[in-house]
CSV table of C-alpha atoms in Angstrom, one decimal:
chain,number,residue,atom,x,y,z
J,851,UNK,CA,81.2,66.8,168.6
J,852,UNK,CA,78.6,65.8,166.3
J,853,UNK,CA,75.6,68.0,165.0
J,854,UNK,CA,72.4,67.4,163.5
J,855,UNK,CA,72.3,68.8,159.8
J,856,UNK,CA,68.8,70.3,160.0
J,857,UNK,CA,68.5,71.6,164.0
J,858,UNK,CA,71.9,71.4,165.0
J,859,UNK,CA,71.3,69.5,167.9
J,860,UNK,CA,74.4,67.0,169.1
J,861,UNK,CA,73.9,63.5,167.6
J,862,UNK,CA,74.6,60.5,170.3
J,863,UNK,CA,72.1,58.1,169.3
J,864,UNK,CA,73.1,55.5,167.2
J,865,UNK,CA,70.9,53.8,164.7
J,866,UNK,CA,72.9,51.7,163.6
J,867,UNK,CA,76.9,50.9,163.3
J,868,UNK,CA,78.5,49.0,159.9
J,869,UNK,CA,81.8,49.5,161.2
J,870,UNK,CA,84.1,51.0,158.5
J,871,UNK,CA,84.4,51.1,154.3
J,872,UNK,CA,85.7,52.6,151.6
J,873,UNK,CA,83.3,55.1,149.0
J,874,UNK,CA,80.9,52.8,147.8
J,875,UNK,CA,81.6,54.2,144.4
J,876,UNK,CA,85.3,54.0,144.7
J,877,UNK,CA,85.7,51.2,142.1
J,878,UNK,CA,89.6,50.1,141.7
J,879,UNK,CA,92.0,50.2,138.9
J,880,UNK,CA,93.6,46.5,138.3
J,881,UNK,CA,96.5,48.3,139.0
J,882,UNK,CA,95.5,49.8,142.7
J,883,UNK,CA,94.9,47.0,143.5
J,884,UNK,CA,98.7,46.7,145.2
J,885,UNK,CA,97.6,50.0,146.9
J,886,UNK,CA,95.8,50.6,150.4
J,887,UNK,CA,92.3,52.1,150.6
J,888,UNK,CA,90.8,55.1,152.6
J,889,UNK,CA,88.3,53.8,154.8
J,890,UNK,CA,85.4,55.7,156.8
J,891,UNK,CA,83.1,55.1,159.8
J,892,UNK,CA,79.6,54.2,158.6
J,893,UNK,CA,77.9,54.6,161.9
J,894,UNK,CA,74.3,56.1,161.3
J,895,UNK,CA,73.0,58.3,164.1
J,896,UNK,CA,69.4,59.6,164.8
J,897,UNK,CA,68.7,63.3,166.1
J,898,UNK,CA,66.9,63.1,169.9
J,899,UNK,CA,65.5,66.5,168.3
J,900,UNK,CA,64.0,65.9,165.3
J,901,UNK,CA,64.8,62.4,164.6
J,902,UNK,CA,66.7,62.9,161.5
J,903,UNK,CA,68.7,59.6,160.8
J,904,UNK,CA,72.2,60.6,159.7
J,905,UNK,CA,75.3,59.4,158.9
J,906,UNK,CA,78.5,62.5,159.6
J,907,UNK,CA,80.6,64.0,156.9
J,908,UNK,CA,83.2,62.0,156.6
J,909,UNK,CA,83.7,63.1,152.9
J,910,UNK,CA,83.0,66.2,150.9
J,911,UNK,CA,80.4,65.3,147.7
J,912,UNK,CA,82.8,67.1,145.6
J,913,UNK,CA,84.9,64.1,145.9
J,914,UNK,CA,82.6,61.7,145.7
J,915,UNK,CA,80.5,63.3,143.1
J,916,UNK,CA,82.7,65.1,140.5
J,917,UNK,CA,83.6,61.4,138.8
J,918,UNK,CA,80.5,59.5,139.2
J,919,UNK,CA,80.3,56.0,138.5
J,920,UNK,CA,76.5,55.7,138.8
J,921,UNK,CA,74.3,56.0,135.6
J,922,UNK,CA,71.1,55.6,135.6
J,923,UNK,CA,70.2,54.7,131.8
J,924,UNK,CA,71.6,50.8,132.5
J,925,UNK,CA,68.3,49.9,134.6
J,926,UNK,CA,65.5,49.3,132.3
J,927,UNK,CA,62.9,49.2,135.6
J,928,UNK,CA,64.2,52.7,136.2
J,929,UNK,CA,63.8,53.7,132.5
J,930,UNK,CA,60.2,52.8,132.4
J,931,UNK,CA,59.4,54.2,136.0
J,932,UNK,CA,60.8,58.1,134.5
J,933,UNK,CA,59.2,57.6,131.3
J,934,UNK,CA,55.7,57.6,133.2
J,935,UNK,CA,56.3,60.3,135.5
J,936,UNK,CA,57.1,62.4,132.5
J,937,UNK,CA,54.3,61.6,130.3
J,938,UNK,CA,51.9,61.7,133.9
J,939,UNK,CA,53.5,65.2,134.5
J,940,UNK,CA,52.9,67.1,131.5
J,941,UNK,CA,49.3,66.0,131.3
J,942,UNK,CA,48.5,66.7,135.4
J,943,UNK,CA,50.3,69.6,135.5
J,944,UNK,CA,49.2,71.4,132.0
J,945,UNK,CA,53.5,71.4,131.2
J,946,UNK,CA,54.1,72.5,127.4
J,947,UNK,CA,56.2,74.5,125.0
J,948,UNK,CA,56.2,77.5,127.6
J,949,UNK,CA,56.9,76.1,130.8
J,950,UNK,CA,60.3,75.2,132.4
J,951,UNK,CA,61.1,71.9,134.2
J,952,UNK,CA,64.5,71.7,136.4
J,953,UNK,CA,65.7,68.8,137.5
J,954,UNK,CA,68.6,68.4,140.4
J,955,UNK,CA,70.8,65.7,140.0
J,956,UNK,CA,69.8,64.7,136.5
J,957,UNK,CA,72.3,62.1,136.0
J,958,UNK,CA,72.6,61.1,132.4
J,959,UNK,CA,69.2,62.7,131.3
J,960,UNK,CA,67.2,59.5,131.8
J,961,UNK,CA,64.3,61.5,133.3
J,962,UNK,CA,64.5,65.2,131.3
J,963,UNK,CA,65.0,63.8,128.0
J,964,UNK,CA,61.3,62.3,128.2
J,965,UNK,CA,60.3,66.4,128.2
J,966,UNK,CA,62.5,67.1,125.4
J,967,UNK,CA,60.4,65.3,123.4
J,968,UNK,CA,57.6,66.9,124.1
J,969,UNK,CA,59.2,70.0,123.5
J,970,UNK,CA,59.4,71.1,126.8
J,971,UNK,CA,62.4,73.2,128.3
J,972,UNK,CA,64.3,72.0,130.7
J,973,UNK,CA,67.6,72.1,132.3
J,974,UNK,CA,69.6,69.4,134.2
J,975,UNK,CA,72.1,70.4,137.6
J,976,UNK,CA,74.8,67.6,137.9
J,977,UNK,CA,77.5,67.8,139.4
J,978,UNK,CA,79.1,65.0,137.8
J,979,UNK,CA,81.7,65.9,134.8
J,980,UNK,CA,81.3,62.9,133.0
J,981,UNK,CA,77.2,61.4,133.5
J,982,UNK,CA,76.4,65.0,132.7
J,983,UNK,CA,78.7,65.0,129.1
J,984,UNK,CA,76.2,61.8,128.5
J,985,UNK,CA,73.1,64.3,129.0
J,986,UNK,CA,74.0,66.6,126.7
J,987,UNK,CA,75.0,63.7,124.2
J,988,UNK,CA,71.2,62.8,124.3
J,989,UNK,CA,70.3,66.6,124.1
J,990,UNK,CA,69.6,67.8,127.9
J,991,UNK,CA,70.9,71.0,128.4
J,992,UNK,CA,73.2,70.1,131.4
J,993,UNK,CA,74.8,72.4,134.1
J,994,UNK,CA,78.2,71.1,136.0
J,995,UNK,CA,77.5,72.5,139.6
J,996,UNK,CA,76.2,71.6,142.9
J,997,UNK,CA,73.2,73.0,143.7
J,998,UNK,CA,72.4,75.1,146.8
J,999,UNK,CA,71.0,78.7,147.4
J,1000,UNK,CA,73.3,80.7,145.4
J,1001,UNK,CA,73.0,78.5,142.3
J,1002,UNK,CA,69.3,78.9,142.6
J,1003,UNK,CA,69.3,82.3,142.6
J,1004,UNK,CA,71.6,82.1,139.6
J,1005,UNK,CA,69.9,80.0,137.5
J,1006,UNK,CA,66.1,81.5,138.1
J,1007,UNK,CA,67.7,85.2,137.0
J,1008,UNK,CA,69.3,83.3,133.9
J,1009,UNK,CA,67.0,80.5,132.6
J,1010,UNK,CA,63.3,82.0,134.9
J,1011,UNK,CA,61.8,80.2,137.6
J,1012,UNK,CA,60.1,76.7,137.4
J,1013,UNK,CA,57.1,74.8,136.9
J,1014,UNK,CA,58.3,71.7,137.3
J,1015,UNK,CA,61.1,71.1,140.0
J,1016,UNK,CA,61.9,67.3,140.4
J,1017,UNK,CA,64.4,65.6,142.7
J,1018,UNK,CA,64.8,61.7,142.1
J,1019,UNK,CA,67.2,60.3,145.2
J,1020,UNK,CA,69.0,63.6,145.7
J,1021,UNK,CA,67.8,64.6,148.8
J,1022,UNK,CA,69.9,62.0,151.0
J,1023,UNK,CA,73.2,63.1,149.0
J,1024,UNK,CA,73.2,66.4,150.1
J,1025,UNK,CA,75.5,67.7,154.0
J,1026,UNK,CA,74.2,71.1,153.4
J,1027,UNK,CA,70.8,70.4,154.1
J,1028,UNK,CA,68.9,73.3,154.7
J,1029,UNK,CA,70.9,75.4,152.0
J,1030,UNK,CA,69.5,73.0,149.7
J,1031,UNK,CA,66.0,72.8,150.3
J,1032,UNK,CA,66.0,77.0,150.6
J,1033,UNK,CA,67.3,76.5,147.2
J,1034,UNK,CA,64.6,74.4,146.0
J,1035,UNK,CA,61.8,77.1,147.1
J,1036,UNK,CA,63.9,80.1,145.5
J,1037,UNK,CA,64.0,78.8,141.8
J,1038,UNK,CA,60.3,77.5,141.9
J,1039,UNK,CA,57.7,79.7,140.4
J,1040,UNK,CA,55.3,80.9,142.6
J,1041,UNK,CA,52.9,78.2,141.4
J,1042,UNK,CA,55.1,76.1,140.6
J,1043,UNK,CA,55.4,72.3,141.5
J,1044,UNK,CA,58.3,70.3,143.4
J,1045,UNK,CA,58.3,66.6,143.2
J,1046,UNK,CA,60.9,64.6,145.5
J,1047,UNK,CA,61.6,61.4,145.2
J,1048,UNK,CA,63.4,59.3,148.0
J,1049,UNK,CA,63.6,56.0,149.4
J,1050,UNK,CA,61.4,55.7,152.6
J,1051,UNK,CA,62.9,55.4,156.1
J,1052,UNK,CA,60.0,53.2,157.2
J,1053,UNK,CA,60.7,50.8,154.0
J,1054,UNK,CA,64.8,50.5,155.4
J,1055,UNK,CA,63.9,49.6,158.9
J,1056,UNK,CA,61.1,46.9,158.4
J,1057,UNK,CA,62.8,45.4,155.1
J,1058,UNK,CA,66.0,45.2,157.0
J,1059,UNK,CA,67.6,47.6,154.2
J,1060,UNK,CA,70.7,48.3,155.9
J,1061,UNK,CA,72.9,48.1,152.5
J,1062,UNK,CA,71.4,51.9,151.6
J,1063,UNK,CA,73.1,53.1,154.4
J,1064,UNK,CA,76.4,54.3,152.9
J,1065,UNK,CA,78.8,57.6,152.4
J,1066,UNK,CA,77.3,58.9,149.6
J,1067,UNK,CA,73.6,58.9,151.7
J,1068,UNK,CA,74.1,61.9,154.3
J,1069,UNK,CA,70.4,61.5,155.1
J,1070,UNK,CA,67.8,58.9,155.7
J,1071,UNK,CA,64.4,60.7,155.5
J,1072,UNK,CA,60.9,59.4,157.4
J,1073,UNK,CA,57.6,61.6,155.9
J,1074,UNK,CA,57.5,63.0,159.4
J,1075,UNK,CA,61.2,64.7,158.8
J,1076,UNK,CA,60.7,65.5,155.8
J,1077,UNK,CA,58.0,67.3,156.0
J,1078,UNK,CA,59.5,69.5,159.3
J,1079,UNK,CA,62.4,70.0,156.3
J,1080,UNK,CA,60.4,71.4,153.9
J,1081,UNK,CA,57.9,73.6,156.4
J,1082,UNK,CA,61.4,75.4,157.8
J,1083,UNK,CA,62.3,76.5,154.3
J,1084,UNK,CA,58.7,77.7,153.1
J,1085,UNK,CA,57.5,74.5,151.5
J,1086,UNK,CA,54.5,72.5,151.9
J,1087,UNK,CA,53.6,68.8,151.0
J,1088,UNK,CA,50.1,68.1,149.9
J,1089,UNK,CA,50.3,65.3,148.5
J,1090,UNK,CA,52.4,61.8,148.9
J,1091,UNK,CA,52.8,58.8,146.8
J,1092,UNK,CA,54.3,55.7,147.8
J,1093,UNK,CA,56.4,53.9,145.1
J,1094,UNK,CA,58.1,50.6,145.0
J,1095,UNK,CA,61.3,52.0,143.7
J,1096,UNK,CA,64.6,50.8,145.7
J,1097,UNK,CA,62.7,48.7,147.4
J,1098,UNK,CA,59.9,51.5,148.9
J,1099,UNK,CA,60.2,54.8,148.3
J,1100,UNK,CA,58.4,58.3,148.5
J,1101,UNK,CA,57.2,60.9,146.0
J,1102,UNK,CA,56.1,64.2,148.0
J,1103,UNK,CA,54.6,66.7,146.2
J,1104,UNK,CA,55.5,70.2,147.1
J,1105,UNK,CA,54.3,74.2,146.7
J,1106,UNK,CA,55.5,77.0,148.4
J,1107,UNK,CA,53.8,77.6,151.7
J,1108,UNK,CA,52.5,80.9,150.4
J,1109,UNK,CA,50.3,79.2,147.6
J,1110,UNK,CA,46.9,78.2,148.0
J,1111,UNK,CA,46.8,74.4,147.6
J,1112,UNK,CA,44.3,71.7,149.3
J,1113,UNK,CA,46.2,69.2,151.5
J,1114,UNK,CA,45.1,65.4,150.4
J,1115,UNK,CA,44.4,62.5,152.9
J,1116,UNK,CA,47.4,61.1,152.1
J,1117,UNK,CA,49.6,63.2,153.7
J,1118,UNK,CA,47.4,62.4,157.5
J,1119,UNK,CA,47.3,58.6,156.5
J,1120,UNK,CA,51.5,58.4,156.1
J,1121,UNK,CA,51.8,60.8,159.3
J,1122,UNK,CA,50.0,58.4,161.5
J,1123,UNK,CA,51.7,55.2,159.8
J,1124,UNK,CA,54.7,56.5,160.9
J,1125,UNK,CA,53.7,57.4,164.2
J,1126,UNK,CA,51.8,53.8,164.7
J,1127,UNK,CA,55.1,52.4,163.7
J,1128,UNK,CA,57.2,54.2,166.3
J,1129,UNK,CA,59.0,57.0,164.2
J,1130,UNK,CA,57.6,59.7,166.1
J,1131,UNK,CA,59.9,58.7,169.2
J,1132,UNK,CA,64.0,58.4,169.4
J,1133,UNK,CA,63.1,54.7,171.0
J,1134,UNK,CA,61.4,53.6,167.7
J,1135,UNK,CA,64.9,53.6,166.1
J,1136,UNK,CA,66.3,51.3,169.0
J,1137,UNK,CA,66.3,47.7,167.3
J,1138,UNK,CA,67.0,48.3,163.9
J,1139,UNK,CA,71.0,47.6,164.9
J,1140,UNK,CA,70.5,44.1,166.2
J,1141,UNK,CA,68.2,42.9,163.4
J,1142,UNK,CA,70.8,43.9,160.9
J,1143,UNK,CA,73.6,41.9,163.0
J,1144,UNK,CA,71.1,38.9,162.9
J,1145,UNK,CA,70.7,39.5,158.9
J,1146,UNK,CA,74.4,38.9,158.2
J,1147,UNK,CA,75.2,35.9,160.3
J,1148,UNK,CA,72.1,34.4,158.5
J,1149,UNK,CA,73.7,35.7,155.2
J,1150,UNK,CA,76.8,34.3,155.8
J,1151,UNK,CA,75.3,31.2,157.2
J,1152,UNK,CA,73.8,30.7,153.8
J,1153,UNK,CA,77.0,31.4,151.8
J,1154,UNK,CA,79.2,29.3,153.8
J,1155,UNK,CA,77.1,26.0,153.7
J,1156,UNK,CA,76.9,27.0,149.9
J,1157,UNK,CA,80.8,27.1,149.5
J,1158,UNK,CA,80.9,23.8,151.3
J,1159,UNK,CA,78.7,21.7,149.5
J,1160,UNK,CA,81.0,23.0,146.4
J,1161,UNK,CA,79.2,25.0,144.6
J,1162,UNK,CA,80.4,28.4,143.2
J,1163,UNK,CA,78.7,32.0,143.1
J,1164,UNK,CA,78.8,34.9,141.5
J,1165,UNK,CA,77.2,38.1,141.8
J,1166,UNK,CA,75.3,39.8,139.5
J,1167,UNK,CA,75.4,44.0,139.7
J,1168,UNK,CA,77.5,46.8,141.4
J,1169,UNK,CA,75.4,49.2,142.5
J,1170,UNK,CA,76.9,51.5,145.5
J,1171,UNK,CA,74.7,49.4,148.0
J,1172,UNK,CA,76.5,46.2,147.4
J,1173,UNK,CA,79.9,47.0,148.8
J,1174,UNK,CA,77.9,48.1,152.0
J,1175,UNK,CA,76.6,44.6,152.4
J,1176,UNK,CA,79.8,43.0,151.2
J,1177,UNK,CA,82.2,45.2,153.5
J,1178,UNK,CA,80.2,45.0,156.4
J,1179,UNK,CA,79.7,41.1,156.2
J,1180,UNK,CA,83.7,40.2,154.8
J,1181,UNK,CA,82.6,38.8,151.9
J,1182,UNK,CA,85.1,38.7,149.2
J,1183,UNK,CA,86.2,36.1,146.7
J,1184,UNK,CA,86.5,33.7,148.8
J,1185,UNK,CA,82.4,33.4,148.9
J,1186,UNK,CA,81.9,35.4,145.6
J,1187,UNK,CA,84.1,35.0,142.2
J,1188,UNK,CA,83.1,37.7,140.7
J,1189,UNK,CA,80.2,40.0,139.9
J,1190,UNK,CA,78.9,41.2,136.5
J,1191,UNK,CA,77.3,44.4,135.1
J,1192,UNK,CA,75.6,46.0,132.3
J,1193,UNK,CA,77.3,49.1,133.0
J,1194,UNK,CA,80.8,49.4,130.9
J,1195,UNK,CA,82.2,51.8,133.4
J,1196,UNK,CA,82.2,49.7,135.8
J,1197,UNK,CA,83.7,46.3,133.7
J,1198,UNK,CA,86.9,45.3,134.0
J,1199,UNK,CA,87.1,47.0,137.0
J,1200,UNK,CA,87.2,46.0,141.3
J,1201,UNK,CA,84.7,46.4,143.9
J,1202,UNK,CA,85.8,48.9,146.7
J,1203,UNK,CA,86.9,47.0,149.9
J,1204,UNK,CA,86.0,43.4,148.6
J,1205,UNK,CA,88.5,43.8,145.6
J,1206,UNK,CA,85.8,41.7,143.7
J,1207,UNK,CA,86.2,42.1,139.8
J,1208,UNK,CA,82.9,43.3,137.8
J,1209,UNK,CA,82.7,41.4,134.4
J,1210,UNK,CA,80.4,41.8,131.6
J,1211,UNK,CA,76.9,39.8,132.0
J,1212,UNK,CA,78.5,37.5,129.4
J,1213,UNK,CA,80.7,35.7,131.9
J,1214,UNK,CA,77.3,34.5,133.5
J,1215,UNK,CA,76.8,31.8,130.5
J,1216,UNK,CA,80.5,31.3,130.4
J,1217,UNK,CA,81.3,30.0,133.7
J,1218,UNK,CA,77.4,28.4,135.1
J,1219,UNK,CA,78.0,29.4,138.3
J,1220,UNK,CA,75.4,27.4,140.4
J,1221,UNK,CA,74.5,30.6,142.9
J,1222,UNK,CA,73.8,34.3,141.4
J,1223,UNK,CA,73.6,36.5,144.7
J,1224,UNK,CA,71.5,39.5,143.3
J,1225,UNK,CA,73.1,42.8,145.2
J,1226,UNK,CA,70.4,45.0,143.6
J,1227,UNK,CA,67.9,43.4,145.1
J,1228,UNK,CA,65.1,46.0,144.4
J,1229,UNK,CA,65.8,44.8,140.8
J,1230,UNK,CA,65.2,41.1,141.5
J,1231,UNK,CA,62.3,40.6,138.7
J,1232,UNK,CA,64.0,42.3,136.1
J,1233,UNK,CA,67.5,40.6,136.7
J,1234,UNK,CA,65.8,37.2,137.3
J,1235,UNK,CA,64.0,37.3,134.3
J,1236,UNK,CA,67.2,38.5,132.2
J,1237,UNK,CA,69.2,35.8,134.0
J,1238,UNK,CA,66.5,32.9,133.6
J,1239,UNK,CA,69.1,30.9,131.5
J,1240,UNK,CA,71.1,29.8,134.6
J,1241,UNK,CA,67.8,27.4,135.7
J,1242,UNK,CA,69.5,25.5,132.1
J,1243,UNK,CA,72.4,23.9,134.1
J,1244,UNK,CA,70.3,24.0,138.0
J,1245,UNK,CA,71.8,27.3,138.8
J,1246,UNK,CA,69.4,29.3,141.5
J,1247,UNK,CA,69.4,32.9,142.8
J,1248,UNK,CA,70.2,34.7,146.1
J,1249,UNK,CA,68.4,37.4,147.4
J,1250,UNK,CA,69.9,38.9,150.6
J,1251,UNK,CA,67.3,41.3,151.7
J,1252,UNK,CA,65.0,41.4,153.4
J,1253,UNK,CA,65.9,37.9,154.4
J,1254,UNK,CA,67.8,35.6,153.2
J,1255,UNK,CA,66.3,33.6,150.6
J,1256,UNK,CA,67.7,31.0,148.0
J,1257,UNK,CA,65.4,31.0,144.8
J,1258,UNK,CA,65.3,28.4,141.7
């Protein structure tokens, strides 16, 4: 029997089912690839309760997030987008030489190594041996553990409290739900500020974003559960921001329910969105399932008629979203010859499930393929505008979501 993370209710509704597929960030060895693959349902489930969207454990996050292939210095967009929460931080929230800024999940210290300039303390929780030995490389005091309640209390009696507690797409990776968020109120200050970012429920179903969906995302967050999260752990939201990042996300903004704070109008305008939109009732969640099936026979539509006419494609990126869309719609090498990267962790290496190779960017020039198929497609200016060159021999991108769409 399955049970809702937050109220423990018994999950039967499904939101959507992408059959099975390996760890999205499962990337092969050349010389696995002789060797079989674990597979795992990816069949996302709504509570009747309290209409969390879900997807079940099928995999501890100490295996999937102890060797992380993800970091987050290769996007420039994303670069950018932390450098200007930083600099709008410090000056909205007074932060300086005396204050303390955590950050959960810090990755590779894109984000907290903005405040060490400033001269700011701060201190980064990754789980992640190796993208945490890159933060402390660039100078971000990094701690190897997976945060919860415990490791809150821990770290508030060793390094103090908070100011500043900031969570960029963290929230979804974490089973132990409620652990987590109590942790997130016991190593803030009493005044202190949390800032979450995560992509926006809303955003996935009306931009068809079913490619998030995948192992290492235990949880699929509308404003309305979110903020029923945070209110049964002594938090309060008074403020939202909507952000374009992976392709529409969130930024709540957080104290603990026993501070004083005024509640903004943007908290009521995003509450009845969602509720005009349907996501206040289990059968708001009903259709999203058959528009995805719809999505990938169009997809594959497209691909095919490509392949027949001649032409070749390749792909360009390997973020963990693009083996859900390439799993769940069988595409492989026979549509795609390969896919490049800037990332040199994940060159010279294969896809999970498709077995399709990741090459350096270079290959692009090399082999004028006449199709790119963008997998990050929340990325498509950037990558468009890096890959312009291919319009030199007639070349034209694909973008797969939200629709399909072949651009020169």
């Amino acid at each position: 029997m399955l049970n809702c993370r937050f109220c423990a209710a018994r999950l039967t509704t499904v939101f959507v089912d992408l059959g099975s597929s390996p760890l999205s960030n499962a990337f092969l060895e050349e010389s696995m690839l002789g060797q079989a693959e674990s597979h795992f349902p990816l069949v996302a489930y709504v509570c009747d309760h309290c209409l969390l969207v879900q997807l079940p454990e099928a995999v501890s996050p100490v295996e999937i997030f102890s060797d992380y292939a993800y970091y987050s210095s290769y996007s420039d967009t994303w670069l950018d987008h932390a450098k200007v929460f930083a600099e709008e931080s410090i000056e909205k929230f007074g932060l300086g030489p005396q204050s303390q800024v955590i950050e959960i999940a810090s990755n590779d210290g894109y984000l907290l190594r903005n405040f060490v300039a400033k001269g700011i303390p701060v201190v980064g929780i990754e789980p992640a041996a190796n993208v945490a030995e890159a933060a402390r490389a660039q100078g971000v005091p990094t701690i190897e553990v997976f945060f919860g309640s415990k490791v809150a209390s821990e770290l508030a009696e060793k390094w103090g409290a908070a100011d500043l507690v900031v969570g960029n797409n963290v929230l979804a990776h974490v089973p132990a739900l409620n652990d987590f968020v109590e942790g997130l109120r016991e190593i803030l200050k009493p005044q202190g500020i949390l800032v979450m970012e995560f992509p926006h429920l809303l955003s996935l179903i009306r931009m068809n974003q079913f490619d998030t969906i995948y192992h290492e995302h235990f949880s699929y967050f509308s404003f309305l559960v979110v903020e029923q999260v945070f209110a049964a752990h002594g938090l309060e939201v008074f403020d939202v921001d909507r952000i374009s990042t992976h392709g529409g996300s969130l930024r709540v903004f957080c104290v603990r329910s026993d501070s004083s704070v005024e509640i903004r109008d943007s908290v009521m305008m995003l509450k009845n969105e969602e509720l005009t939109a349907g996501l206040g009732v289990v059968e708001g969640y009903s259709d999203f399932g058959i528009r995805v099936r719809a999505l990938k026979r169009r997809l594959l539509s497209e691909l095919i008629r490509i392949k027949e006419s001649g032409s070749s494609i390749v792909g360009y990126g390997a973020p963990a979203k693009a083996n859900t869309l390439l799993n769940y719609c069988g595409i492989r090498t026979d549509f795609i010859d390969f896919t490049v990267d800037r990332n040199p962790h994940k060159q010279g290496r294969y896809l999970p499930g498709s077995r399709i190779p990741v090459e350096h960017p270079d290959r692009i020039r090399e082999t004028r393929p006449g199709y790119l198929l963008i997998l990050p497609w929340n990325l498509k200016d950037e990558i468009m505008e890096q890959m312009s060159f291919i319009r030199e021999w007639g070349g034209k991108f694909i973008l797969p979501i939200p629709e399909v769409e072949v651009l020169e």
